[in-house]
Amino acid sequence: MQPGTDAPATTGPWTGLTERVTGELAGSLNLRRTALRLLDLLCPAFTDWAVLALPELRSGRLVLHGGAELTATTPVTVRVDPDTGLGRVLSSGRTEVLHVAEEDGTALDAMIPHPRLREEAAELRPADIVGVALTARGTTIGVLVLVRGSNRGFPAEDVGSAERLAARAALAIDSAQLYEDRTHVASVLQAGLRPPELPELPGARIAARIRSAAEHLDLSGDFYDVHGAGDDWLLVLGDVCGKGVEAAVLTGRTRQSIRTAAYFDRRPSQVLTALNTVLYEAESSRFVAVVCVRLRPIGDGSSAVASVAVAGHPPPVIIRAGGSIEQIEAVGTVAGVLPDLAYREVDVRLHLGDTMLLFTDGIYEARGADDFYGMGRLVELLPAYAGAGPEPVCEAVEQDVHEYLGGRPHDDMALFAVSWGR
């Protein structure tokens, strides 16, 4: 058998090892664990020393797994020469077999691009090195570097076996790399979609809560945001059509559109008009329900004016310091379904101790054993928390709705509360 053949390993001294590599690497989606298990199977049964060289797609650097210490992971900071040794295997996918004489380190330099690892392999001189490409989906994803000392050599039959071992290992390593890359992408996107940290507002206290319908994904179609500075702030709570990953993507687009619009004009009516235009022109089949509240102190700061505009969203309620509940009369069409919409603002005044509660429809449409949670149940709950502040109000509502659900599935739910007065 000539080096580079890929005949089935049905017979030969390494048939059992090939089967073990296939079986024991299958199903693992942890890249480092897969690499370690491969090296553990090969050393010392098949080779005296081994390194698995894997280029990282995100960073572009080369990472070497193994060596004398199989659990070692060594990044390579220098550029690998594509015209020598390891670089040729990476670029061509063809096996390289090199001999290392007693006093010669040229082959080691060509195939092992790290001084400490070269020193380890040099201790086996005279030795032979095989660099075998790991190929998956038509691409070389790495190189398996094997070293045998004491003039044991790599006969053609063993080179062929090494290639078959690498081919089996490549499938498992490629799967682990794909899983880690996709997990990384998902985590980056997810981080960008998580609710923001709430800022400190002069003269006010704020709190917010979100409970996702797809809690295992930590992604929600409900969102909140706060934009502004000084004594002029815009509070936003919204609910995009749908739930899960698709809704979360639209949430990101909506939040960015609102942020951009608020940078130029914090009037809620203008923010919603801009959002509607952006979403409608995107020709999406989904829509967004949003409530915007612009909060500004009045006079000496003992009260504030809250300008409210809604786009297909339930309007906020106010828990007055004395215990009465005021439901704000504000209406508007959901954003993204019709062109050229205009929104109307409603101004209300918040006095010391008053709390305004914003909530998505996942709150009052939460379905329990008999019916929806409903606005009536929410309004009955709130007077007991007059003057308690935003955090207790959000906590109480979330807990009451959660108990009402009794473990049943639910839509995304979000709460945002602002209390005037520090």
Tab-separated table of C-alpha atoms in Angstrom:
chain	number	residue	atom	x	y	z
A	1	MET	CA	0.000	0.000	0.000
A	2	GLN	CA	1.340	3.408	-0.920
A	3	PRO	CA	1.149	6.474	1.364
A	4	GLY	CA	-1.931	8.523	0.673
A	5	THR	CA	-4.284	5.586	-0.072
A	6	ASP	CA	-7.642	5.541	1.626
A	7	ALA	CA	-8.651	1.897	1.332
A	8	PRO	CA	-11.007	0.499	3.962
A	9	ALA	CA	-9.206	-0.731	7.050
A	10	THR	CA	-10.739	-4.206	7.001
A	11	THR	CA	-7.536	-6.046	7.936
A	12	GLY	CA	-4.127	-5.283	9.356
A	13	PRO	CA	-2.564	-4.688	12.762
A	14	TRP	CA	-4.282	-1.343	13.297
A	15	THR	CA	-7.834	-2.347	12.357
A	16	GLY	CA	-8.917	-2.511	15.993
A	17	LEU	CA	-7.409	0.917	16.695
A	18	THR	CA	-9.262	2.444	13.737
A	19	GLU	CA	-12.524	1.033	15.048
A	20	ARG	CA	-11.796	2.405	18.526
A	21	VAL	CA	-11.101	5.871	17.125
A	22	THR	CA	-14.362	5.729	15.212
A	23	GLY	CA	-16.398	4.528	18.167
A	24	GLU	CA	-14.888	6.511	21.009
A	25	LEU	CA	-14.791	9.858	19.221
A	26	ALA	CA	-18.319	9.594	17.871
A	27	GLY	CA	-20.870	11.771	19.629
A	28	SER	CA	-18.427	14.088	21.399
A	29	LEU	CA	-19.070	17.772	20.714
A	30	ASN	CA	-16.291	19.085	22.932
A	31	LEU	CA	-13.298	19.911	20.742
A	32	ARG	CA	-10.606	19.700	23.407
A	33	ARG	CA	-11.991	16.441	24.811
A	34	THR	CA	-12.162	14.934	21.318
A	35	ALA	CA	-8.560	15.924	20.583
A	36	LEU	CA	-7.348	14.539	23.907
A	37	ARG	CA	-9.134	11.228	23.416
A	38	LEU	CA	-7.632	10.845	19.933
A	39	LEU	CA	-4.108	11.480	21.204
A	40	ASP	CA	-4.651	9.132	24.115
A	41	LEU	CA	-5.676	6.353	21.726
A	42	LEU	CA	-2.647	6.898	19.485
A	43	CYS	CA	0.071	7.257	22.156
A	44	PRO	CA	1.893	4.984	22.744
A	45	ALA	CA	-0.105	2.309	20.884
A	46	PHE	CA	0.564	3.695	17.398
A	47	THR	CA	3.174	6.399	17.883
A	48	ASP	CA	5.690	7.588	20.468
A	49	TRP	CA	4.693	11.258	20.308
A	50	ALA	CA	1.876	13.181	18.682
A	51	VAL	CA	0.493	16.657	18.178
A	52	LEU	CA	-2.820	17.656	16.654
A	53	ALA	CA	-2.515	20.996	14.823
A	54	LEU	CA	-5.854	22.797	14.347
A	55	PRO	CA	-6.291	26.250	12.796
A	56	GLU	CA	-8.830	28.383	14.664
A	57	LEU	CA	-11.379	29.836	12.275
A	58	ARG	CA	-12.188	32.877	14.438
A	59	SER	CA	-8.665	33.975	15.346
A	60	GLY	CA	-6.716	32.537	12.421
A	61	ARG	CA	-4.031	31.220	14.774
A	62	LEU	CA	-2.829	27.617	14.940
A	63	VAL	CA	-3.459	25.649	18.128
A	64	LEU	CA	-1.378	22.559	18.936
A	65	HIS	CA	-2.935	19.889	21.136
A	66	GLY	CA	-0.753	17.289	22.816
A	67	GLY	CA	2.963	16.649	22.848
A	68	ALA	CA	4.730	14.886	25.705
A	69	GLU	CA	1.848	16.071	27.895
A	70	LEU	CA	-1.256	14.972	26.024
A	71	THR	CA	-3.504	17.433	27.829
A	72	ALA	CA	-1.407	20.452	26.766
A	73	THR	CA	-2.852	23.107	24.466
A	74	THR	CA	-0.278	25.371	22.829
A	75	PRO	CA	-1.153	28.359	20.613
A	76	VAL	CA	1.291	29.220	17.826
A	77	THR	CA	1.889	32.925	17.380
A	78	VAL	CA	4.320	32.741	14.440
A	79	ARG	CA	3.139	32.320	10.859
A	80	VAL	CA	3.371	28.769	9.524
A	81	ASP	CA	5.366	28.723	6.286
A	82	PRO	CA	3.049	27.284	3.592
A	83	ASP	CA	6.043	25.977	1.620
A	84	THR	CA	7.525	23.669	4.246
A	85	GLY	CA	6.336	20.665	6.194
A	86	LEU	CA	3.244	21.438	8.195
A	87	GLY	CA	2.271	24.317	5.932
A	88	ARG	CA	2.324	22.062	2.863
A	89	VAL	CA	0.085	19.502	4.526
A	90	LEU	CA	-2.353	22.211	5.580
A	91	SER	CA	-2.497	23.737	2.114
A	92	SER	CA	-2.393	20.585	-0.018
A	93	GLY	CA	-3.970	17.957	2.198
A	94	ARG	CA	-1.219	15.506	1.209
A	95	THR	CA	0.743	13.373	3.667
A	96	GLU	CA	4.392	14.239	4.419
A	97	VAL	CA	6.877	11.649	5.698
A	98	LEU	CA	10.217	13.010	6.994
A	99	HIS	CA	13.278	11.446	8.613
A	100	VAL	CA	15.093	13.157	11.493
A	101	ALA	CA	18.771	12.222	11.764
A	102	GLU	CA	20.637	12.114	15.059
A	103	GLU	CA	22.008	15.656	14.758
A	104	ASP	CA	19.550	17.143	12.278
A	105	GLY	CA	16.581	19.294	13.318
A	106	THR	CA	15.480	20.516	9.890
A	107	ALA	CA	12.522	18.166	9.638
A	108	LEU	CA	11.431	19.059	13.161
A	109	ASP	CA	11.500	22.759	12.285
A	110	ALA	CA	9.377	22.116	9.214
A	111	MET	CA	6.677	20.065	10.915
A	112	ILE	CA	6.530	21.315	14.535
A	113	PRO	CA	6.201	25.132	14.749
A	114	HIS	CA	6.891	25.541	18.457
A	115	PRO	CA	10.306	25.409	20.210
A	116	ARG	CA	9.222	23.519	23.337
A	117	LEU	CA	7.414	20.863	21.342
A	118	ARG	CA	10.360	20.550	18.937
A	119	GLU	CA	12.645	19.914	21.905
A	120	GLU	CA	10.327	17.142	23.109
A	121	ALA	CA	10.315	15.450	19.695
A	122	ALA	CA	14.086	15.931	19.308
A	123	GLU	CA	14.680	13.652	22.293
A	124	LEU	CA	13.421	10.747	20.148
A	125	ARG	CA	16.125	11.216	17.438
A	126	PRO	CA	16.845	9.441	15.206
A	127	ALA	CA	13.162	9.560	14.415
A	128	ASP	CA	10.564	9.652	11.681
A	129	ILE	CA	7.717	12.123	11.343
A	130	VAL	CA	4.440	11.764	9.539
A	131	GLY	CA	2.166	14.738	8.940
A	132	VAL	CA	-1.331	13.560	7.997
A	133	ALA	CA	-4.103	15.917	6.921
A	134	LEU	CA	-7.486	15.803	8.637
A	135	THR	CA	-10.004	16.424	5.884
A	136	ALA	CA	-13.733	16.986	6.301
A	137	ARG	CA	-16.290	18.355	3.851
A	138	GLY	CA	-13.540	18.720	1.264
A	139	THR	CA	-11.385	20.977	3.459
A	140	THR	CA	-8.222	20.352	5.456
A	141	ILE	CA	-9.229	21.216	9.031
A	142	GLY	CA	-5.979	20.195	10.704
A	143	VAL	CA	-2.871	18.034	10.699
A	144	LEU	CA	-1.986	15.037	12.823
A	145	VAL	CA	1.784	15.034	13.449
A	146	LEU	CA	3.150	11.652	14.566
A	147	VAL	CA	6.739	10.900	15.660
A	148	ARG	CA	8.341	7.491	16.112
A	149	GLY	CA	11.839	7.222	17.567
A	150	SER	CA	14.588	4.587	17.647
A	151	ASN	CA	14.505	4.153	13.871
A	152	ARG	CA	11.133	2.391	14.083
A	153	GLY	CA	10.057	4.308	11.001
A	154	PHE	CA	6.695	4.539	9.291
A	155	PRO	CA	6.392	1.824	6.652
A	156	ALA	CA	3.905	2.413	3.864
A	157	GLU	CA	1.309	0.213	5.540
A	158	ASP	CA	1.467	2.274	8.733
A	159	VAL	CA	1.274	5.546	6.818
A	160	GLY	CA	-1.904	4.265	5.198
A	161	SER	CA	-3.233	3.322	8.623
A	162	ALA	CA	-2.388	6.783	9.926
A	163	GLU	CA	-4.352	8.308	7.058
A	164	ARG	CA	-7.363	6.140	7.826
A	165	LEU	CA	-7.145	7.021	11.507
A	166	ALA	CA	-6.978	10.713	10.599
A	167	ALA	CA	-9.948	10.381	8.260
A	168	ARG	CA	-12.087	8.862	11.015
A	169	ALA	CA	-10.915	11.432	13.558
A	170	ALA	CA	-11.533	14.332	11.167
A	171	LEU	CA	-15.283	13.663	11.148
A	172	ALA	CA	-15.513	13.886	14.928
A	173	ILE	CA	-13.228	16.918	15.168
A	174	ASP	CA	-15.103	18.736	12.407
A	175	SER	CA	-18.405	18.127	14.188
A	176	ALA	CA	-16.962	19.417	17.459
A	177	GLN	CA	-15.543	22.511	15.730
A	178	LEU	CA	-18.862	23.257	14.023
A	179	TYR	CA	-20.699	22.896	17.309
A	180	GLU	CA	-18.293	25.192	19.156
A	181	ASP	CA	-18.363	27.776	16.361
A	182	ARG	CA	-22.157	27.802	16.264
A	183	THR	CA	-22.326	27.967	20.026
A	184	HIS	CA	-19.965	30.942	19.961
A	185	VAL	CA	-22.037	32.714	17.304
A	186	ALA	CA	-25.227	32.041	19.250
A	187	SER	CA	-23.722	33.319	22.494
A	188	VAL	CA	-22.481	36.528	20.830
A	189	LEU	CA	-25.882	37.178	19.257
A	190	GLN	CA	-27.636	36.284	22.475
A	191	ALA	CA	-25.455	38.671	24.464
A	192	GLY	CA	-26.421	41.471	22.081
A	193	LEU	CA	-30.104	40.729	22.602
A	194	ARG	CA	-30.084	40.566	26.382
A	195	PRO	CA	-31.838	43.395	28.255
A	196	PRO	CA	-29.525	46.324	29.006
A	197	GLU	CA	-28.309	47.436	32.396
A	198	LEU	CA	-30.669	50.049	33.782
A	199	PRO	CA	-29.110	53.488	34.322
A	200	GLU	CA	-29.620	55.833	37.239
A	201	LEU	CA	-32.325	58.416	36.512
A	202	PRO	CA	-32.219	61.754	38.352
A	203	GLY	CA	-35.335	62.056	40.503
A	204	ALA	CA	-36.664	58.588	39.682
A	205	ARG	CA	-36.217	54.901	40.422
A	206	ILE	CA	-36.707	52.232	37.762
A	207	ALA	CA	-36.891	48.441	37.622
A	208	ALA	CA	-37.646	45.872	34.946
A	209	ARG	CA	-38.221	42.161	34.536
A	210	ILE	CA	-38.447	39.800	31.558
A	211	ARG	CA	-39.552	36.173	31.531
A	212	SER	CA	-39.010	34.460	28.179
A	213	ALA	CA	-41.433	31.929	26.718
A	214	ALA	CA	-38.371	29.967	25.572
A	215	GLU	CA	-36.575	30.133	28.913
A	216	HIS	CA	-34.015	27.492	27.918
A	217	LEU	CA	-32.827	29.840	25.136
A	218	ASP	CA	-32.710	32.955	27.280
A	219	LEU	CA	-34.203	34.814	24.315
A	220	SER	CA	-37.322	36.924	24.366
A	221	GLY	CA	-39.509	38.814	21.937
A	222	ASP	CA	-40.282	41.291	24.711
A	223	PHE	CA	-37.801	44.030	25.435
A	224	TYR	CA	-37.184	47.241	27.339
A	225	ASP	CA	-34.750	50.089	26.913
A	226	VAL	CA	-33.859	53.450	28.430
A	227	HIS	CA	-32.430	56.324	26.376
A	228	GLY	CA	-31.552	59.842	27.359
A	229	ALA	CA	-29.435	62.050	29.576
A	230	GLY	CA	-29.768	64.794	32.161
A	231	ASP	CA	-33.430	65.458	32.878
A	232	ASP	CA	-34.860	64.050	29.636
A	233	TRP	CA	-35.360	60.285	29.360
A	234	LEU	CA	-37.223	57.905	27.081
A	235	LEU	CA	-38.488	54.631	28.572
A	236	VAL	CA	-39.457	51.903	26.114
A	237	LEU	CA	-41.227	48.570	26.510
A	238	GLY	CA	-42.138	46.418	23.533
A	239	ASP	CA	-43.417	43.106	22.254
A	240	VAL	CA	-42.567	41.789	18.788
A	241	CYS	CA	-44.794	39.390	16.894
A	242	GLY	CA	-43.960	35.771	17.700
A	243	LYS	CA	-41.483	34.299	20.143
A	244	GLY	CA	-38.157	32.485	20.266
A	245	VAL	CA	-35.201	33.085	17.940
A	246	GLU	CA	-37.123	34.802	15.113
A	247	ALA	CA	-38.769	37.210	17.526
A	248	ALA	CA	-35.429	37.914	19.201
A	249	VAL	CA	-33.878	38.918	15.855
A	250	LEU	CA	-36.703	41.389	15.227
A	251	THR	CA	-36.282	42.625	18.792
A	252	GLY	CA	-32.682	43.559	18.042
A	253	ARG	CA	-33.667	45.462	14.914
A	254	THR	CA	-36.465	47.271	16.762
A	255	ARG	CA	-34.275	48.290	19.669
A	256	GLN	CA	-31.626	49.709	17.355
A	257	SER	CA	-34.208	51.623	15.333
A	258	ILE	CA	-35.657	53.151	18.490
A	259	ARG	CA	-32.230	54.059	19.803
A	260	THR	CA	-31.358	55.832	16.562
A	261	ALA	CA	-34.673	57.686	16.402
A	262	ALA	CA	-34.424	58.775	20.059
A	263	TYR	CA	-30.965	60.177	19.444
A	264	PHE	CA	-32.488	62.805	17.164
A	265	ASP	CA	-35.904	63.318	18.774
A	266	ARG	CA	-37.121	61.875	22.100
A	267	ARG	CA	-40.780	62.679	21.548
A	268	PRO	CA	-42.557	59.302	21.810
A	269	SER	CA	-44.831	60.107	18.869
A	270	GLN	CA	-41.847	60.775	16.612
A	271	VAL	CA	-39.933	57.728	17.821
A	272	LEU	CA	-42.887	55.470	17.012
A	273	THR	CA	-43.416	57.108	13.625
A	274	ALA	CA	-39.775	56.483	12.723
A	275	LEU	CA	-39.955	52.898	13.951
A	276	ASN	CA	-43.092	52.227	11.932
A	277	THR	CA	-41.451	53.578	8.789
A	278	VAL	CA	-38.326	51.457	9.227
A	279	LEU	CA	-40.258	48.252	9.886
A	280	TYR	CA	-42.811	48.819	7.155
A	281	GLU	CA	-40.172	49.548	4.533
A	282	ALA	CA	-38.334	46.362	5.545
A	283	GLU	CA	-41.384	44.491	4.175
A	284	SER	CA	-41.444	42.083	7.097
A	285	SER	CA	-44.539	40.040	7.831
A	286	ARG	CA	-44.064	40.673	11.540
A	287	PHE	CA	-45.147	43.649	13.582
A	288	VAL	CA	-44.129	45.268	16.857
A	289	ALA	CA	-46.185	46.636	19.742
A	290	VAL	CA	-44.412	49.373	21.706
A	291	VAL	CA	-45.091	51.852	24.481
A	292	CYS	CA	-42.821	54.899	24.833
A	293	VAL	CA	-42.740	57.199	27.855
A	294	ARG	CA	-40.769	60.424	27.881
A	295	LEU	CA	-40.024	61.465	31.465
A	296	ARG	CA	-39.057	65.027	32.457
A	297	PRO	CA	-39.099	66.777	35.846
A	298	ILE	CA	-41.313	69.797	36.457
A	299	GLY	CA	-40.148	72.900	38.339
A	300	ASP	CA	-38.322	71.978	41.538
A	301	GLY	CA	-38.500	68.256	40.721
A	302	SER	CA	-41.329	67.400	43.107
A	303	SER	CA	-43.239	66.021	40.116
A	304	ALA	CA	-42.599	64.953	36.530
A	305	VAL	CA	-44.481	64.921	33.276
A	306	ALA	CA	-44.716	61.590	31.494
A	307	SER	CA	-45.567	61.819	27.801
A	308	VAL	CA	-46.989	58.479	26.675
A	309	ALA	CA	-47.499	57.088	23.171
A	310	VAL	CA	-48.360	53.530	22.220
A	311	ALA	CA	-48.218	51.466	19.040
A	312	GLY	CA	-50.666	48.595	19.489
A	313	HIS	CA	-49.482	48.154	23.054
A	314	PRO	CA	-51.402	48.177	26.335
A	315	PRO	CA	-50.989	51.627	27.914
A	316	PRO	CA	-49.299	51.943	31.313
A	317	VAL	CA	-51.137	52.180	34.623
A	318	ILE	CA	-50.228	54.527	37.460
A	319	ILE	CA	-50.229	53.446	41.083
A	320	ARG	CA	-50.759	56.680	42.961
A	321	ALA	CA	-49.011	57.109	46.290
A	322	GLY	CA	-52.396	57.080	48.021
A	323	GLY	CA	-53.348	53.682	46.572
A	324	SER	CA	-55.625	54.626	43.665
A	325	ILE	CA	-55.025	53.139	40.208
A	326	GLU	CA	-55.134	55.271	37.079
A	327	GLN	CA	-55.291	53.657	33.652
A	328	ILE	CA	-53.881	55.912	30.950
A	329	GLU	CA	-56.049	56.392	27.861
A	330	ALA	CA	-53.598	56.000	24.970
A	331	VAL	CA	-54.084	54.143	21.695
A	332	GLY	CA	-52.129	53.619	18.477
A	333	THR	CA	-51.625	51.105	15.655
A	334	VAL	CA	-48.917	48.454	15.877
A	335	ALA	CA	-45.707	49.380	14.089
A	336	GLY	CA	-44.745	47.804	10.798
A	337	VAL	CA	-48.083	46.988	9.115
A	338	LEU	CA	-49.274	50.300	7.599
A	339	PRO	CA	-47.412	53.210	6.003
A	340	ASP	CA	-47.479	56.827	7.090
A	341	LEU	CA	-48.834	56.355	10.597
A	342	ALA	CA	-48.942	59.198	13.110
A	343	TYR	CA	-49.038	58.641	16.857
A	344	ARG	CA	-50.615	60.753	19.579
A	345	GLU	CA	-49.051	61.534	22.945
A	346	VAL	CA	-50.883	61.693	26.257
A	347	ASP	CA	-49.312	63.711	29.093
A	348	VAL	CA	-49.767	62.623	32.709
A	349	ARG	CA	-48.135	63.905	35.874
A	350	LEU	CA	-46.233	61.771	38.347
A	351	HIS	CA	-45.974	63.037	41.927
A	352	LEU	CA	-43.682	61.872	44.699
A	353	GLY	CA	-44.386	58.233	45.507
A	354	ASP	CA	-46.328	57.528	42.291
A	355	THR	CA	-45.328	54.499	40.218
A	356	MET	CA	-46.024	53.987	36.538
A	357	LEU	CA	-46.129	50.348	35.443
A	358	LEU	CA	-45.537	49.297	31.838
A	359	PHE	CA	-46.303	45.681	30.894
A	360	THR	CA	-46.593	43.522	27.778
A	361	ASP	CA	-49.683	41.497	26.891
A	362	GLY	CA	-47.972	38.334	28.120
A	363	ILE	CA	-48.917	39.531	31.616
A	364	TYR	CA	-52.680	39.874	31.356
A	365	GLU	CA	-53.017	37.168	28.684
A	366	ALA	CA	-51.262	34.555	30.837
A	367	ARG	CA	-53.622	31.569	30.830
A	368	GLY	CA	-54.306	29.750	34.053
A	369	ALA	CA	-56.550	26.767	34.792
A	370	ASP	CA	-59.779	28.564	33.880
A	371	ASP	CA	-59.084	31.778	31.968
A	372	PHE	CA	-56.644	34.596	31.263
A	373	TYR	CA	-55.003	36.453	34.122
A	374	GLY	CA	-56.744	39.614	32.905
A	375	MET	CA	-56.479	43.334	33.538
A	376	GLY	CA	-58.991	43.138	36.356
A	377	ARG	CA	-56.772	40.848	38.421
A	378	LEU	CA	-53.771	43.112	37.774
A	379	VAL	CA	-55.637	46.256	38.870
A	380	GLU	CA	-56.824	44.491	42.047
A	381	LEU	CA	-53.260	43.477	42.926
A	382	LEU	CA	-51.539	46.836	42.528
A	383	PRO	CA	-53.053	49.071	45.279
A	384	ALA	CA	-51.340	47.008	47.986
A	385	TYR	CA	-47.991	48.114	46.568
A	386	ALA	CA	-48.654	51.870	46.525
A	387	GLY	CA	-45.465	53.679	47.537
A	388	ALA	CA	-43.438	50.434	47.549
A	389	GLY	CA	-41.215	51.460	44.642
A	390	PRO	CA	-40.561	49.900	41.231
A	391	GLU	CA	-38.720	46.728	42.201
A	392	PRO	CA	-41.358	45.381	44.628
A	393	VAL	CA	-44.109	46.190	42.120
A	394	CYS	CA	-42.384	44.229	39.327
A	395	GLU	CA	-41.580	41.357	41.653
A	396	ALA	CA	-45.150	41.146	42.979
A	397	VAL	CA	-46.749	41.142	39.523
A	398	GLU	CA	-44.330	38.592	38.116
A	399	GLN	CA	-44.831	36.286	41.105
A	400	ASP	CA	-48.621	36.581	41.013
A	401	VAL	CA	-48.773	35.809	37.286
A	402	HIS	CA	-46.316	32.933	37.673
A	403	GLU	CA	-48.465	31.367	40.404
A	404	TYR	CA	-51.591	31.867	38.301
A	405	LEU	CA	-49.997	30.003	35.388
A	406	GLY	CA	-49.435	26.973	37.583
A	407	GLY	CA	-46.574	25.723	35.443
A	408	ARG	CA	-48.410	26.100	32.123
A	409	PRO	CA	-46.672	27.440	28.997
A	410	HIS	CA	-46.768	31.185	28.582
A	411	ASP	CA	-45.891	33.951	26.158
A	412	ASP	CA	-42.944	36.275	26.688
A	413	MET	CA	-43.645	38.600	29.610
A	414	ALA	CA	-42.035	41.923	30.490
A	415	LEU	CA	-42.524	44.559	33.155
A	416	PHE	CA	-41.050	48.042	33.535
A	417	ALA	CA	-41.810	50.308	36.488
A	418	VAL	CA	-40.759	53.884	37.226
A	419	SER	CA	-41.372	55.602	40.556
A	420	TRP	CA	-40.993	59.354	40.922
A	421	GLY	CA	-38.930	60.493	43.886
A	422	ARG	CA	-35.715	59.071	45.280
